[in-house]
mmCIF file of C-alpha atoms in Angstrom:
data_model
loop_
_atom_site.group_PDB
_atom_site.id
_atom_site.type_symbol
_atom_site.label_atom_id
_atom_site.label_comp_id
_atom_site.label_asym_id
_atom_site.label_seq_id
_atom_site.Cartn_x
_atom_site.Cartn_y
_atom_site.Cartn_z
ATOM 1 C CA UNK A 1218 70.525 13.414 -89.566
ATOM 2 C CA UNK A 1219 73.807 11.783 -91.095
ATOM 3 C CA UNK A 1220 74.494 8.340 -90.225
ATOM 4 C CA UNK A 1221 77.345 7.105 -88.077
ATOM 5 C CA UNK A 1222 79.322 4.329 -89.786
ATOM 6 C CA UNK A 1223 81.881 2.014 -88.110
ATOM 7 C CA UNK A 1224 85.551 2.991 -88.643
ATOM 8 C CA UNK A 1225 88.988 2.104 -87.816
ATOM 9 C CA UNK A 1226 92.270 3.958 -88.381
ATOM 10 C CA UNK A 1227 95.326 1.865 -89.525
ATOM 11 C CA UNK A 1228 98.552 2.230 -87.479
ATOM 12 C CA UNK A 1229 100.621 5.431 -88.240
ATOM 13 C CA UNK A 1230 97.388 7.262 -89.524
ATOM 14 C CA UNK A 1231 97.055 9.300 -86.281
ATOM 15 C CA UNK A 1232 94.437 8.808 -83.607
ATOM 16 C CA UNK A 1233 90.894 10.653 -83.104
ATOM 17 C CA UNK A 1234 89.343 11.921 -79.961
ATOM 18 C CA UNK A 1235 85.632 10.648 -79.164
ATOM 19 C CA UNK A 1236 83.302 13.838 -79.507
ATOM 20 C CA UNK A 1237 81.472 12.819 -76.600
ATOM 21 C CA UNK A 1238 83.593 11.879 -73.818
ATOM 22 C CA UNK A 1239 86.888 13.507 -75.060
ATOM 23 C CA UNK A 1240 88.977 10.392 -74.910
ATOM 24 C CA UNK A 1241 91.648 9.453 -77.458
ATOM 25 C CA UNK A 1242 90.836 6.529 -79.357
ATOM 26 C CA UNK A 1243 93.964 4.572 -80.159
ATOM 27 C CA UNK A 1244 94.707 3.633 -83.712
ATOM 28 C CA UNK A 1245 93.059 0.193 -84.770
ATOM 29 C CA UNK A 1246 90.334 0.892 -82.239
ATOM 30 C CA UNK A 1247 86.780 0.553 -83.960
ATOM 31 C CA UNK A 1248 84.864 3.844 -83.584
ATOM 32 C CA UNK A 1249 81.714 4.880 -85.070
ATOM 33 C CA UNK A 1250 82.062 8.299 -87.540
ATOM 34 C CA UNK A 1251 80.470 10.936 -89.346
ATOM 35 C CA UNK A 1252 82.800 11.953 -92.073
ATOM 36 C CA UNK A 1253 80.841 14.865 -93.156
ATOM 37 C CA UNK A 1254 80.853 16.418 -89.819
ATOM 38 C CA UNK A 1255 84.371 15.097 -88.597
ATOM 39 C CA UNK A 1256 82.134 13.855 -85.662
ATOM 40 C CA UNK A 1257 83.522 10.475 -83.913
ATOM 41 C CA UNK A 1258 82.363 8.436 -80.962
ATOM 42 C CA UNK A 1259 84.445 5.598 -78.919
ATOM 43 C CA UNK A 1260 83.242 2.164 -78.557
ATOM 44 C CA UNK A 1261 82.195 3.083 -75.061
ATOM 45 C CA UNK A 1262 80.171 5.984 -75.780
ATOM 46 C CA UNK A 1263 78.567 3.811 -78.926
ATOM 47 C CA UNK A 1264 77.764 0.471 -77.080
ATOM 48 C CA UNK A 1265 76.189 -1.980 -79.449
ATOM 49 C CA UNK A 1266 75.835 0.775 -81.971
ATOM 50 C CA UNK A 1267 72.849 2.639 -79.809
ATOM 51 C CA UNK A 1268 73.296 5.775 -81.827
ATOM 52 C CA UNK A 1269 72.634 5.601 -85.439
ATOM 53 C CA UNK A 1270 72.866 9.401 -86.346
ATOM 54 C CA UNK A 1271 75.309 12.541 -85.912
ATOM 55 C CA UNK A 1272 74.306 14.681 -83.130
ATOM 56 C CA UNK A 1273 76.038 17.599 -84.826
ATOM 57 C CA UNK A 1274 74.146 17.127 -88.024
ATOM 58 C CA UNK A 1275 70.960 17.027 -86.125
ATOM 59 C CA UNK A 1276 71.684 20.077 -84.221
ATOM 60 C CA UNK A 1277 72.748 21.855 -87.485
ATOM 61 C CA UNK A 1278 69.594 21.253 -88.786
ATOM 62 C CA UNK A 1279 67.667 22.424 -85.696
ATOM 63 C CA UNK A 1280 69.948 25.564 -85.992
ATOM 64 C CA UNK A 1281 69.042 26.090 -89.565
ATOM 65 C CA UNK A 1282 65.277 25.475 -89.046
ATOM 66 C CA UNK A 1283 64.876 27.747 -86.292
ATOM 67 C CA UNK A 1284 66.928 30.879 -87.081
ATOM 68 C CA UNK A 1285 65.435 34.168 -87.757
ATOM 69 C CA UNK A 1286 66.672 37.302 -89.530
ATOM 70 C CA UNK A 1287 64.046 39.369 -87.124
ATOM 71 C CA UNK A 1288 66.136 41.440 -84.386
ATOM 72 C CA UNK A 1289 64.700 41.822 -80.951
ATOM 73 C CA UNK A 1290 65.046 44.221 -78.386
ATOM 74 C CA UNK A 1291 67.830 42.286 -76.667
ATOM 75 C CA UNK A 1292 69.609 41.991 -79.776
ATOM 76 C CA UNK A 1293 73.122 43.721 -79.871
ATOM 77 C CA UNK A 1294 74.462 44.175 -83.637
ATOM 78 C CA UNK A 1295 73.357 42.665 -86.726
ATOM 79 C CA UNK A 1296 71.305 39.654 -86.595
ATOM 80 C CA UNK A 1297 73.421 36.513 -88.027
ATOM 81 C CA UNK A 1298 72.519 35.274 -91.435
ATOM 82 C CA UNK A 1299 73.448 31.712 -90.154
ATOM 83 C CA UNK A 1300 75.132 29.702 -87.408
ATOM 84 C CA UNK A 1301 77.728 26.706 -87.702
ATOM 85 C CA UNK A 1302 78.160 24.306 -84.952
ATOM 86 C CA UNK A 1303 82.221 23.447 -84.544
ATOM 87 C CA UNK A 1304 81.713 21.226 -81.553
ATOM 88 C CA UNK A 1305 79.254 19.110 -79.833
ATOM 89 C CA UNK A 1306 79.751 17.987 -76.020
ATOM 90 C CA UNK A 1307 77.028 15.745 -74.289
ATOM 91 C CA UNK A 1308 76.678 16.244 -71.108
ATOM 92 C CA UNK A 1309 74.790 13.468 -68.807
ATOM 93 C CA UNK A 1310 74.457 13.007 -64.676
ATOM 94 C CA UNK A 1311 72.429 10.426 -63.455
ATOM 95 C CA UNK A 1312 71.307 12.127 -60.605
ATOM 96 C CA UNK A 1313 70.033 15.207 -62.833
ATOM 97 C CA UNK A 1314 68.445 12.712 -65.071
ATOM 98 C CA UNK A 1315 66.694 10.762 -62.086
ATOM 99 C CA UNK A 1316 65.319 14.139 -60.917
ATOM 100 C CA UNK A 1317 63.915 15.360 -64.353
ATOM 101 C CA UNK A 1318 62.234 12.426 -65.120
ATOM 102 C CA UNK A 1319 60.632 12.237 -61.338
ATOM 103 C CA UNK A 1320 59.618 15.765 -62.402
ATOM 104 C CA UNK A 1321 58.097 14.805 -65.761
ATOM 105 C CA UNK A 1322 56.159 11.859 -64.006
ATOM 106 C CA UNK A 1323 54.893 14.469 -61.679
ATOM 107 C CA UNK A 1324 53.523 16.675 -64.282
ATOM 108 C CA UNK A 1325 51.928 13.834 -66.313
ATOM 109 C CA UNK A 1326 50.624 12.531 -63.399
ATOM 110 C CA UNK A 1327 48.555 15.597 -62.573
ATOM 111 C CA UNK A 1328 45.750 14.689 -64.076
ATOM 112 C CA UNK A 1329 45.809 18.106 -66.139
ATOM 113 C CA UNK A 1330 45.625 18.693 -69.732
ATOM 114 C CA UNK A 1331 49.343 19.490 -71.297
ATOM 115 C CA UNK A 1332 49.753 22.403 -73.339
ATOM 116 C CA UNK A 1333 51.488 20.807 -76.336
ATOM 117 C CA UNK A 1334 53.317 23.881 -77.456
ATOM 118 C CA UNK A 1335 54.665 22.376 -80.636
ATOM 119 C CA UNK A 1336 57.757 24.255 -80.643
ATOM 120 C CA UNK A 1337 59.781 24.576 -84.024
ATOM 121 C CA UNK A 1338 62.432 22.111 -82.417
ATOM 122 C CA UNK A 1339 59.907 19.452 -81.909
ATOM 123 C CA UNK A 1340 60.962 17.408 -84.965
ATOM 124 C CA UNK A 1341 64.789 17.390 -84.349
ATOM 125 C CA UNK A 1342 64.208 17.196 -80.742
ATOM 126 C CA UNK A 1343 62.593 13.840 -80.895
ATOM 127 C CA UNK A 1344 65.155 12.541 -82.815
ATOM 128 C CA UNK A 1345 68.006 14.038 -80.504
ATOM 129 C CA UNK A 1346 66.380 12.389 -77.229
ATOM 130 C CA UNK A 1347 65.818 8.970 -79.046
ATOM 131 C CA UNK A 1348 69.418 9.093 -79.962
ATOM 132 C CA UNK A 1349 70.832 9.333 -76.078
ATOM 133 C CA UNK A 1350 67.917 8.118 -74.232
ATOM 134 C CA UNK A 1351 65.656 5.041 -73.735
ATOM 135 C CA UNK A 1352 62.927 7.472 -72.444
ATOM 136 C CA UNK A 1353 61.388 9.154 -75.604
ATOM 137 C CA UNK A 1354 60.353 12.709 -75.463
ATOM 138 C CA UNK A 1355 56.856 13.145 -74.417
ATOM 139 C CA UNK A 1356 55.448 15.865 -77.143
ATOM 140 C CA UNK A 1357 52.533 17.162 -74.934
ATOM 141 C CA UNK A 1358 54.548 17.883 -71.685
ATOM 142 C CA UNK A 1359 58.171 18.244 -72.975
ATOM 143 C CA UNK A 1360 60.592 19.884 -75.460
ATOM 144 C CA UNK A 1361 63.851 20.343 -76.491
ATOM 145 C CA UNK A 1362 64.882 24.073 -76.533
ATOM 146 C CA UNK A 1363 67.862 26.305 -76.611
ATOM 147 C CA UNK A 1364 69.460 28.388 -73.532
ATOM 148 C CA UNK A 1365 72.116 31.052 -74.376
ATOM 149 C CA UNK A 1366 74.129 32.484 -71.407
ATOM 150 C CA UNK A 1367 77.655 33.735 -70.406
ATOM 151 C CA UNK A 1368 80.483 31.250 -70.483
ATOM 152 C CA UNK A 1369 80.842 31.839 -66.716
ATOM 153 C CA UNK A 1370 77.200 30.629 -66.297
ATOM 154 C CA UNK A 1371 77.298 27.742 -68.936
ATOM 155 C CA UNK A 1372 80.292 26.403 -66.610
ATOM 156 C CA UNK A 1373 78.189 26.994 -63.628
ATOM 157 C CA UNK A 1374 75.080 25.064 -64.810
ATOM 158 C CA UNK A 1375 77.396 22.258 -66.128
ATOM 159 C CA UNK A 1376 78.742 21.930 -62.550
ATOM 160 C CA UNK A 1377 75.814 22.157 -60.549
ATOM 161 C CA UNK A 1378 72.889 22.136 -62.808
ATOM 162 C CA UNK A 1379 70.188 25.122 -63.100
ATOM 163 C CA UNK A 1380 70.054 26.934 -60.056
ATOM 164 C CA UNK A 1381 67.103 29.197 -59.663
ATOM 165 C CA UNK A 1382 68.818 31.424 -56.804
ATOM 166 C CA UNK A 1383 71.141 32.219 -59.658
ATOM 167 C CA UNK A 1384 68.663 33.658 -61.736
ATOM 168 C CA UNK A 1385 68.143 37.199 -63.073
ATOM 169 C CA UNK A 1386 65.040 39.029 -63.314
ATOM 170 C CA UNK A 1387 63.843 39.091 -66.812
ATOM 171 C CA UNK A 1388 60.901 40.250 -68.793
ATOM 172 C CA UNK A 1389 58.509 37.591 -67.674
ATOM 173 C CA UNK A 1390 59.935 37.573 -64.015
ATOM 174 C CA UNK A 1391 62.675 35.479 -62.647
ATOM 175 C CA UNK A 1392 63.561 32.121 -63.867
ATOM 176 C CA UNK A 1393 65.115 30.217 -66.576
ATOM 177 C CA UNK A 1394 64.553 31.528 -70.225
ATOM 178 C CA UNK A 1395 64.659 28.743 -73.015
ATOM 179 C CA UNK A 1396 63.754 29.733 -76.763
ATOM 180 C CA UNK A 1397 62.422 27.550 -79.729
ATOM 181 C CA UNK A 1398 64.829 29.496 -82.007
ATOM 182 C CA UNK A 1399 68.658 29.572 -81.927
ATOM 183 C CA UNK A 1400 68.707 33.330 -83.084
ATOM 184 C CA UNK A 1401 66.820 34.355 -79.557
ATOM 185 C CA UNK A 1402 69.288 32.471 -77.408
ATOM 186 C CA UNK A 1403 72.207 33.754 -79.305
ATOM 187 C CA UNK A 1404 71.429 37.133 -78.377
ATOM 188 C CA UNK A 1405 72.628 36.422 -74.979
ATOM 189 C CA UNK A 1406 75.699 34.329 -75.547
ATOM 190 C CA UNK A 1407 79.165 36.098 -75.362
ATOM 191 C CA UNK A 1408 82.215 35.361 -77.576
ATOM 192 C CA UNK A 1409 85.121 33.600 -76.656
ATOM 193 C CA UNK A 1410 88.046 33.542 -79.292
ATOM 194 C CA UNK A 1411 85.309 34.229 -81.895
ATOM 195 C CA UNK A 1412 83.190 31.139 -80.710
ATOM 196 C CA UNK A 1413 79.747 30.879 -78.635
ATOM 197 C CA UNK A 1414 78.193 28.334 -76.490
ATOM 198 C CA UNK A 1415 74.332 27.535 -76.272
ATOM 199 C CA UNK A 1416 72.945 24.629 -74.353
ATOM 200 C CA UNK A 1417 70.541 22.489 -75.766
ATOM 201 C CA UNK A 1418 68.476 21.244 -73.253
ATOM 202 C CA UNK A 1419 65.486 18.703 -72.662
ATOM 203 C CA UNK A 1420 62.785 20.790 -70.706
ATOM 204 C CA UNK A 1421 59.443 19.984 -69.209
ATOM 205 C CA UNK A 1422 56.980 22.445 -70.270
ATOM 206 C CA UNK A 1423 53.816 20.758 -68.838
ATOM 207 C CA UNK A 1424 50.393 23.059 -68.854
ATOM 208 C CA UNK A 1425 52.031 26.086 -69.933
ATOM 209 C CA UNK A 1426 50.427 29.776 -68.624
ATOM 210 C CA UNK A 1427 50.733 31.905 -71.571
ATOM 211 C CA UNK A 1428 51.148 35.619 -71.610
ATOM 212 C CA UNK A 1429 50.668 37.332 -75.070
ATOM 213 C CA UNK A 1430 51.767 40.754 -73.933
ATOM 214 C CA UNK A 1431 54.841 42.175 -75.230
ATOM 215 C CA UNK A 1432 55.628 43.958 -71.706
ATOM 216 C CA UNK A 1433 54.192 42.038 -69.004
ATOM 217 C CA UNK A 1434 52.693 43.774 -65.817
ATOM 218 C CA UNK A 1435 54.356 43.273 -62.307
ATOM 219 C CA UNK A 1436 51.098 41.026 -61.658
ATOM 220 C CA UNK A 1437 51.359 39.091 -64.679
ATOM 221 C CA UNK A 1438 55.118 38.599 -64.040
ATOM 222 C CA UNK A 1439 54.416 37.452 -60.535
ATOM 223 C CA UNK A 1440 51.516 35.054 -61.975
ATOM 224 C CA UNK A 1441 54.016 33.371 -64.374
ATOM 225 C CA UNK A 1442 56.825 33.002 -61.527
ATOM 226 C CA UNK A 1443 54.006 31.577 -59.192
ATOM 227 C CA UNK A 1444 52.796 29.191 -62.081
ATOM 228 C CA UNK A 1445 56.300 27.638 -62.183
ATOM 229 C CA UNK A 1446 57.156 27.234 -58.653
ATOM 230 C CA UNK A 1447 53.482 25.710 -57.716
ATOM 231 C CA UNK A 1448 54.572 23.227 -60.627
ATOM 232 C CA UNK A 1449 57.573 22.145 -58.416
ATOM 233 C CA UNK A 1450 60.195 23.352 -61.367
#
């Protein structure tokens, strides 16, 4: 990822907004900037220079490395040749984070062998997590994955988190669907003024139940759902 460098504008040059908290950065105040991506962090969102690289450049790398040109059955229209990030918003919540880490500890403490899925996002995902969290990504039990959905669903998730009661029944049953490829998650997004929103999520994968069938049977779908519920997700 691109390096974030200390930067401050002189009076009269016009202010910037922090790309994390969206607050205005007054002229003369110290900020950290990625000139290549036009990405800025205020001093409050960048305490002590904790973040060294630009989220926008890391995510653009993840998009470039995981895109596919192959169409799948849920694709409407042509497969995009590529994806360009226009804006990145970091979303964090103390209660969500604490709940997530408890679940991760429960999975790691179960005594079961983890699946270590090694998704295509592994390399960039580890860098992303280390740039925003003091808890590094556990490669054998976690992954950074994409979740594409409608604008209204994105608002609901950002407001109250992932709610299984609101899930629809998909090909593998009822649950949350994540992908290692941005091209796959893009299939479920909807444009607003020509732009689409995708959530980049830290996900507990644990011990995965694998189904290689393209069209799972009713019993296989039930088994997949049960494997998630019994894990406490």
